[in-house]
Coordinates of C-alpha atoms in Angstrom, one line a residue:
I1 CA -10.6 5.5 36.8
P2 CA -11.5 8.1 39.4
G3 CA -9.3 11.2 39.2
A4 CA -8.0 10.4 35.8
E5 CA -9.6 13.0 33.9
G6 CA -8.0 15.7 36.0
V7 CA -4.7 14.1 35.3
R8 CA -5.4 13.9 31.5
Q9 CA -6.5 17.5 31.5
S10 CA -3.2 18.5 33.5
L11 CA -1.1 16.7 30.8
I12 CA -2.9 18.4 27.9
K13 CA -2.3 21.8 29.3
R14 CA 1.3 21.0 29.8
H15 CA 1.7 20.1 26.2
L16 CA -0.3 23.1 25.3
Q17 CA 2.1 25.5 27.2
H18 CA 5.1 23.5 25.6
Y19 CA 4.1 24.1 22.3
R20 CA 3.0 27.6 22.8
D21 CA 6.5 28.3 24.4
F22 CA 8.0 26.9 21.1
V23 CA 5.9 28.9 18.6
S24 CA 6.7 32.1 20.6
Q25 CA 10.3 31.7 20.1
P26 CA 11.9 33.9 17.2
L27 CA 12.4 31.8 14.2
V28 CA 16.3 32.0 13.4
D29 CA 16.3 29.0 10.8
K30 CA 13.8 28.6 8.1
K31 CA 14.6 24.9 8.2
M32 CA 12.5 25.0 11.4
L33 CA 9.3 26.1 9.7
P34 CA 8.0 22.5 9.3
A35 CA 8.5 22.0 13.0
R36 CA 6.7 25.4 13.6
A37 CA 3.8 24.2 11.5
G38 CA 3.5 20.9 13.3
A39 CA 3.6 22.8 16.6
Y40 CA 0.7 24.8 15.4
Y41 CA -1.2 21.6 14.3
R42 CA -0.7 20.1 17.7
L43 CA -1.9 23.2 19.4
G44 CA -5.2 22.8 17.3
I45 CA -5.4 19.1 18.3
F46 CA -5.0 19.9 22.0
S47 CA -7.2 23.0 22.0
E48 CA -10.1 20.6 20.7
E49 CA -9.5 18.3 23.5
L50 CA -10.2 20.9 25.8
G51 CA -13.2 22.2 24.1
E52 CA -11.6 25.4 22.7
V53 CA -12.9 25.0 19.0
S54 CA -12.4 28.8 18.3
E55 CA -8.6 28.6 19.3
A56 CA -8.1 25.3 17.5
V57 CA -9.5 27.1 14.3
L58 CA -6.8 29.9 14.7
Y59 CA -4.1 27.4 15.2
Y60 CA -4.9 25.1 12.3
G61 CA -5.1 28.4 10.2
Q62 CA -1.5 29.3 11.3
A63 CA -0.3 25.9 10.4
E64 CA -1.9 26.2 7.1
E65 CA -0.3 29.4 6.2
I66 CA 3.3 27.9 6.9
Y67 CA 2.5 24.7 5.1
A68 CA 1.3 26.6 2.0
R69 CA 4.6 28.2 1.8
L70 CA 6.5 25.0 2.1
V71 CA 4.7 22.9 -0.6
D72 CA 2.7 23.3 -3.6
A73 CA -0.5 21.3 -4.0
D74 CA 0.7 19.2 -6.8
E75 CA 3.8 17.9 -4.8
V76 CA 1.6 14.9 -3.4
R77 CA 4.8 12.6 -2.8
N78 CA 6.4 15.1 -0.4
R79 CA 6.1 14.2 3.4
I80 CA 5.1 17.8 4.2
W81 CA 2.2 17.6 1.8
L82 CA 1.0 14.7 3.9
K83 CA 1.0 16.8 6.9
R84 CA -0.6 19.7 5.3
S85 CA -3.4 17.5 4.3
Q86 CA -3.8 16.1 7.8
N87 CA -3.9 19.8 9.0
L88 CA -6.4 21.0 6.5
N89 CA -8.8 18.3 7.2
Q90 CA -8.7 19.0 10.8
F91 CA -8.9 22.7 10.1
A92 CA -12.2 21.9 7.8
L93 CA -13.8 19.9 10.6
A94 CA -13.1 22.6 13.4
L95 CA -14.6 25.0 11.0
R96 CA -17.5 22.8 10.8
K97 CA -17.8 22.6 14.5
S98 CA -17.9 26.2 14.9
G99 CA -20.6 26.6 12.3
Q100 CA -18.4 28.0 9.4
H101 CA -19.4 25.6 6.9
S102 CA -18.8 27.7 3.9
R103 CA -15.1 28.4 4.8
G104 CA -14.6 24.7 5.5
V105 CA -16.2 23.7 2.0
K106 CA -13.8 26.2 0.1
L107 CA -10.8 24.9 1.9
L108 CA -11.3 21.2 1.2
D109 CA -12.9 22.0 -2.5
R110 CA -9.5 23.7 -3.5
W111 CA -7.6 20.7 -1.9
I112 CA -9.5 18.1 -3.5
A113 CA -9.1 19.8 -6.9
G114 CA -5.5 19.7 -6.7
M115 CA -5.7 15.9 -5.9
D116 CA -8.0 15.3 -8.8
E117 CA -5.7 17.1 -11.2
Y118 CA -2.8 15.1 -9.9
A119 CA -4.8 11.7 -10.4
S120 CA -5.8 12.7 -13.9
H121 CA -2.4 11.8 -15.1
T122 CA -0.7 9.6 -12.4
R123 CA -2.0 6.8 -9.9
L124 CA -2.1 8.1 -6.5
P125 CA 0.2 6.5 -3.9
P126 CA -1.7 4.7 -1.1
T127 CA -0.8 7.3 1.6
V128 CA -2.2 10.0 -0.9
A129 CA -5.3 8.0 -1.6
H130 CA -6.0 7.6 1.9
Q131 CA -5.9 11.4 2.5
Y132 CA -8.0 11.8 -0.8
G133 CA -10.8 9.4 0.6
L134 CA -10.7 11.3 4.0
S135 CA -10.9 14.7 2.4
Q136 CA -13.8 13.6 0.2
N137 CA -15.6 12.2 3.4
N138 CA -15.1 15.5 5.2
F139 CA -16.2 17.4 2.3
G140 CA -19.4 15.4 2.0
L141 CA -20.1 16.2 5.9
L142 CA -19.5 20.0 5.1
M143 CA -21.8 19.9 2.1
Q144 CA -24.5 17.9 3.6
K145 CA -25.3 20.7 6.1
M146 CA -25.8 23.2 3.3
P147 CA -29.0 23.9 1.6
E148 CA -29.1 22.4 -2.1
Q149 CA -26.0 20.7 -1.9
K150 CA -27.0 17.1 -0.9
Q151 CA -26.0 15.7 -4.3
R152 CA -22.6 17.1 -4.1
A153 CA -22.3 15.4 -0.7
K154 CA -23.5 12.1 -1.9
A155 CA -21.0 12.2 -4.8
A156 CA -18.1 13.1 -2.4
Y157 CA -19.2 10.1 -0.2
L158 CA -19.4 7.6 -3.0
Q159 CA -16.2 8.6 -4.2
A160 CA -14.5 8.3 -0.7
I161 CA -16.0 4.6 -0.4
E162 CA -14.7 3.6 -4.0
T163 CA -11.0 5.0 -3.0
L164 CA -11.1 3.7 0.7
G165 CA -12.6 0.5 -0.4
Q166 CA -9.8 -0.3 -2.9
L167 CA -7.2 0.7 -0.2
N168 CA -9.0 -1.6 2.4
E169 CA -8.8 -4.6 -0.1
Q170 CA -5.1 -3.8 -0.6
N171 CA -4.5 -3.2 3.1
P172 CA -7.1 -5.4 5.0
D173 CA -5.4 -4.9 8.5
D174 CA -5.0 -1.2 8.5
L175 CA -7.2 0.2 11.3
E176 CA -7.3 3.7 10.3
I177 CA -8.3 2.8 6.7
I178 CA -11.2 0.9 8.3
R179 CA -12.2 3.6 10.5
V180 CA -12.5 6.2 7.9
L181 CA -14.4 3.8 5.5
A182 CA -16.8 2.9 8.1
A183 CA -17.4 6.6 8.9
T184 CA -18.2 7.3 5.3
R185 CA -20.4 4.6 5.1
H186 CA -22.0 6.0 8.1
N187 CA -22.3 9.4 6.7
L188 CA -23.8 8.2 3.5
G189 CA -26.2 6.0 5.1
S190 CA -27.5 8.7 7.3
Q191 CA -28.0 11.0 4.3
L192 CA -30.0 8.2 2.3
A193 CA -32.3 7.6 5.2
K194 CA -33.8 10.8 4.7
E195 CA -34.7 10.3 1.0
N196 CA -37.5 8.3 -0.4
N197 CA -36.9 4.7 -1.7
Q198 CA -33.4 4.6 0.1
K199 CA -34.0 2.8 3.4
D200 CA -32.8 -0.3 2.3
E201 CA -29.5 0.9 1.1
S202 CA -29.1 3.1 4.0
L203 CA -29.7 0.2 6.4
K204 CA -27.1 -1.8 4.5
L205 CA -24.3 1.1 4.8
L206 CA -25.3 1.7 8.5
R207 CA -25.0 -1.9 9.5
Q208 CA -21.5 -2.2 7.6
A209 CA -20.5 0.9 9.5
Y210 CA -21.6 -0.5 12.8
E211 CA -19.8 -3.8 12.4
A212 CA -16.6 -2.4 11.3
Q213 CA -16.7 0.3 14.3
L214 CA -17.7 -2.4 17.0
K215 CA -14.6 -4.6 15.9
L216 CA -12.4 -1.4 16.0
A217 CA -13.7 -0.6 19.6
Q218 CA -12.6 -4.2 20.6
A219 CA -9.5 -4.4 18.6
S220 CA -8.1 -0.9 18.4
D221 CA -5.4 0.4 20.6
S222 CA -7.4 3.7 20.8
P223 CA -11.1 2.6 21.4
L224 CA -12.1 6.2 22.3
R225 CA -12.1 7.0 18.5
A226 CA -14.2 4.2 17.7
S227 CA -16.6 4.9 20.5
I228 CA -17.0 8.2 19.1
D229 CA -18.0 6.9 15.7
L230 CA -20.1 4.3 17.2
V231 CA -22.4 7.0 18.9
A232 CA -23.3 8.5 15.5
T233 CA -24.1 5.1 13.9
Y234 CA -26.4 4.2 16.9
I235 CA -28.2 7.6 16.4
S236 CA -28.6 7.0 12.7
L237 CA -29.9 3.2 13.1
G238 CA -32.3 4.4 15.8
N239 CA -33.7 7.1 13.5
L240 CA -34.3 4.2 10.8
Y241 CA -35.9 2.0 13.4
L242 CA -38.1 4.7 15.2
D243 CA -41.3 4.6 12.9
S244 CA -41.4 0.6 12.4
D245 CA -40.0 -0.6 16.0
P246 CA -39.7 2.2 18.6
R247 CA -38.7 -0.3 21.2
R248 CA -35.8 -1.3 19.0
A249 CA -34.9 2.4 18.6
A250 CA -35.1 3.0 22.3
V251 CA -32.5 0.3 22.9
T252 CA -30.3 1.7 20.1
F253 CA -30.5 5.2 21.5
E254 CA -29.8 4.0 24.9
N255 CA -26.5 2.7 23.7
A256 CA -25.8 6.1 22.2
V257 CA -26.6 7.8 25.4
A258 CA -24.4 5.3 27.5
I259 CA -21.4 5.9 25.3
S260 CA -21.8 9.6 25.2
R261 CA -22.2 9.9 29.0
K262 CA -18.7 8.1 29.2
L263 CA -17.2 10.5 26.8
V264 CA -18.6 13.5 28.5
E265 CA -17.1 12.0 31.8
I266 CA -13.8 11.6 30.3
S267 CA -13.7 15.1 28.5
P268 CA -16.5 17.3 29.9
K269 CA -15.4 20.4 27.9
V270 CA -15.4 18.7 24.4
N271 CA -18.7 20.1 23.0
D272 CA -19.0 17.3 20.4
Y273 CA -19.5 14.9 23.1
R274 CA -21.9 17.0 24.9
R275 CA -23.9 17.6 21.7
D276 CA -23.9 13.8 20.9
L277 CA -25.5 13.4 24.3
A278 CA -28.2 15.9 23.9
V279 CA -29.0 14.6 20.5
S280 CA -29.2 10.8 21.7
L281 CA -31.4 11.9 24.7
S282 CA -34.0 13.9 22.4
N283 CA -34.0 10.9 20.1
L284 CA -34.6 8.4 23.0
G285 CA -37.3 10.6 24.5
M286 CA -39.1 10.3 21.1
A287 CA -38.6 6.5 20.9
H288 CA -40.0 6.0 24.5
Y289 CA -43.0 8.2 23.7
R290 CA -43.8 6.2 20.6
A291 CA -43.3 3.0 22.8
G292 CA -46.0 4.3 25.2
N293 CA -43.6 5.5 28.0
A294 CA -44.3 9.3 28.3
E295 CA -42.9 9.6 31.7
R296 CA -39.4 8.3 30.6
A297 CA -39.7 10.3 27.4
K298 CA -40.3 13.4 29.5
A299 CA -37.1 12.9 31.6
N300 CA -35.2 12.3 28.4
L301 CA -36.3 15.6 26.7
K302 CA -35.8 17.6 30.0
E303 CA -32.2 16.7 30.2
S304 CA -31.8 17.0 26.3
V305 CA -33.0 20.6 26.4
H306 CA -30.7 21.4 29.6
C307 CA -27.7 20.0 27.4
Y308 CA -28.5 22.1 24.5
R309 CA -28.9 25.2 26.6
L310 CA -25.4 24.5 28.3
L311 CA -23.9 24.2 24.7
R312 CA -25.6 27.4 23.3
Q313 CA -23.7 29.3 26.1
S314 CA -20.4 28.2 24.5
Y315 CA -21.7 29.0 21.0
P316 CA -24.6 31.4 21.1
D317 CA -24.4 32.2 17.2
H318 CA -24.1 28.4 16.2
D319 CA -27.1 28.2 13.9
G320 CA -26.8 24.3 14.1
L321 CA -27.2 24.0 17.9
Q322 CA -30.2 26.7 17.7
Y323 CA -31.8 24.5 15.2
S324 CA -31.2 21.2 17.3
L325 CA -32.5 23.0 20.5
G326 CA -35.6 24.0 18.5
I327 CA -36.2 20.3 17.4
A328 CA -35.9 19.1 21.1
L329 CA -38.2 21.8 22.4
N330 CA -40.9 20.8 19.7
N331 CA -40.2 17.2 20.9
Q332 CA -40.6 18.2 24.6
G333 CA -44.0 20.0 23.6
I334 CA -45.4 16.9 22.1
I335 CA -44.7 14.8 25.2
L336 CA -46.0 17.6 27.6
Q337 CA -49.1 17.9 25.5
H338 CA -49.8 14.1 25.5
I339 CA -49.5 13.8 29.5
G340 CA -51.7 16.9 29.9
E341 CA -49.2 19.6 30.9
S342 CA -50.5 22.1 28.4
R343 CA -49.1 25.3 29.8
A344 CA -45.6 23.8 29.6
A345 CA -46.5 22.5 26.1
E346 CA -47.4 25.8 25.0
D347 CA -44.3 27.2 26.3
A348 CA -42.1 24.6 24.8
Y349 CA -43.6 25.2 21.4
N350 CA -43.3 29.1 21.7
R351 CA -39.8 28.8 22.3
A352 CA -39.1 26.4 19.7
A353 CA -40.8 28.5 17.2
R354 CA -38.6 31.6 18.1
L355 CA -35.4 29.8 17.7
L356 CA -36.4 28.1 14.3
E357 CA -37.7 31.4 12.9
E358 CA -34.4 33.0 13.5
T359 CA -32.6 30.0 11.7
Q360 CA -34.5 30.4 8.3
P361 CA -34.6 29.0 5.4
S362 CA -33.0 26.0 6.7
A363 CA -35.5 25.4 9.4
I364 CA -38.9 25.8 7.4
E365 CA -39.8 22.1 7.5
A366 CA -39.0 21.7 11.2
L367 CA -40.8 24.9 12.0
N368 CA -43.9 24.0 9.9
N369 CA -44.1 20.9 12.3
V370 CA -44.0 23.1 15.5
Y371 CA -46.7 25.2 14.1
T372 CA -49.0 22.2 13.4
N373 CA -48.4 20.7 16.8
H374 CA -49.0 24.0 18.3
L375 CA -52.2 24.5 16.3
R376 CA -53.6 21.1 17.0
M377 CA -53.3 21.6 20.7
L378 CA -54.9 25.1 20.6
R379 CA -57.8 23.7 18.5
N380 CA -58.2 20.8 20.9
A381 CA -58.4 23.3 24.1
G382 CA -60.9 25.5 22.0
R383 CA -58.7 28.4 21.7
E384 CA -59.8 29.3 18.1
A385 CA -58.5 32.9 18.4
D386 CA -55.0 31.9 19.5
A387 CA -55.1 29.1 17.0
L388 CA -55.6 31.7 14.1
E389 CA -52.7 33.7 14.9
I390 CA -50.3 30.6 14.7
E391 CA -52.0 29.6 11.4
K392 CA -51.1 33.4 9.9
R393 CA -47.5 32.8 10.9
Q394 CA -47.8 29.3 9.3
L395 CA -49.2 30.7 5.9
A396 CA -46.7 33.5 5.8
L397 CA -43.9 31.0 6.4
N398 CA -45.2 28.8 3.4
T399 CA -46.0 31.8 1.3
S400 CA -42.2 33.0 1.7
K401 CA -40.6 29.7 0.5
P402 CA -38.2 30.1 -2.4

């Protein structure tokens, strides 16, 4: 609806001011502590809606300080415990968005350990089991981005799927359980897609996630949440199709781009939506390139690189964004090289290398790809002296591998 976003932003800002006024008032009665913690939680939610992730992290942290004083970790039947769990999960995800993965991991690791201890001698109530599955999924998301922690991420996802699957059997119409279960299947499927001999299992999980998310988008009172999850699943499915069927991959990535554009239009300041758009465009560009449409690929990569640059202005120290921009620039270099724009391709490769060199050791494989592509272009052009310089950098990179 034209003009709706301005109205929505105005409402969010009004809510923000209301809760800021509330938490700024002196606390005269300790019975109001739960309400104050809840206000900080809402401030975090609304700040994220406005794209202010750093502010959200501070608010979630203030809510946690209060909740930690109000309830012990083993009091899982307490209503405040459930609110604390909801806040902790949002807190951890906001830390992930701001690049603070280790801090988020520590937060959820302690929280899950408390639930594990409780579950060792008592069956978890359904509401607590739901939070347990959600926490395991979010823990897996955080661990998946950390070197040497892929197996712990996989174990967390499997535990979440087992817990949420049992809840889904008991409550087949609970849309929130269906949503979290679908998201977890997507997350595990996207991880397995990168492992040898796991493509079939990955595809099975991703299709299960897609079918559930599509139904949620059609049936839910809040289709926006389901649409956000669908973008990630479209991207993961497109990546699986890319090698064997680039045209099918392109159609899948186009769906991700279309939803991402709508989400950015609705909430232009939410960086998650803008990043999903950048990723979708980069992957769509490579699908078009492999399907033989280099000009469309060039346009997609140009827009993707532009999106990433705007994002880095908001988060200049975010290693994940720097890495992703490096990947997009490498893809752009491949396409520019293919259509004969060698000077522009070399510039893209050089910028990709500079970015990825700063994000080691996590970027070694990606950086190797940049060097290899750059070397091939230089040698094809007969520029052996320049190629030798790149070769020295590649040799030094691989010699320094742990």
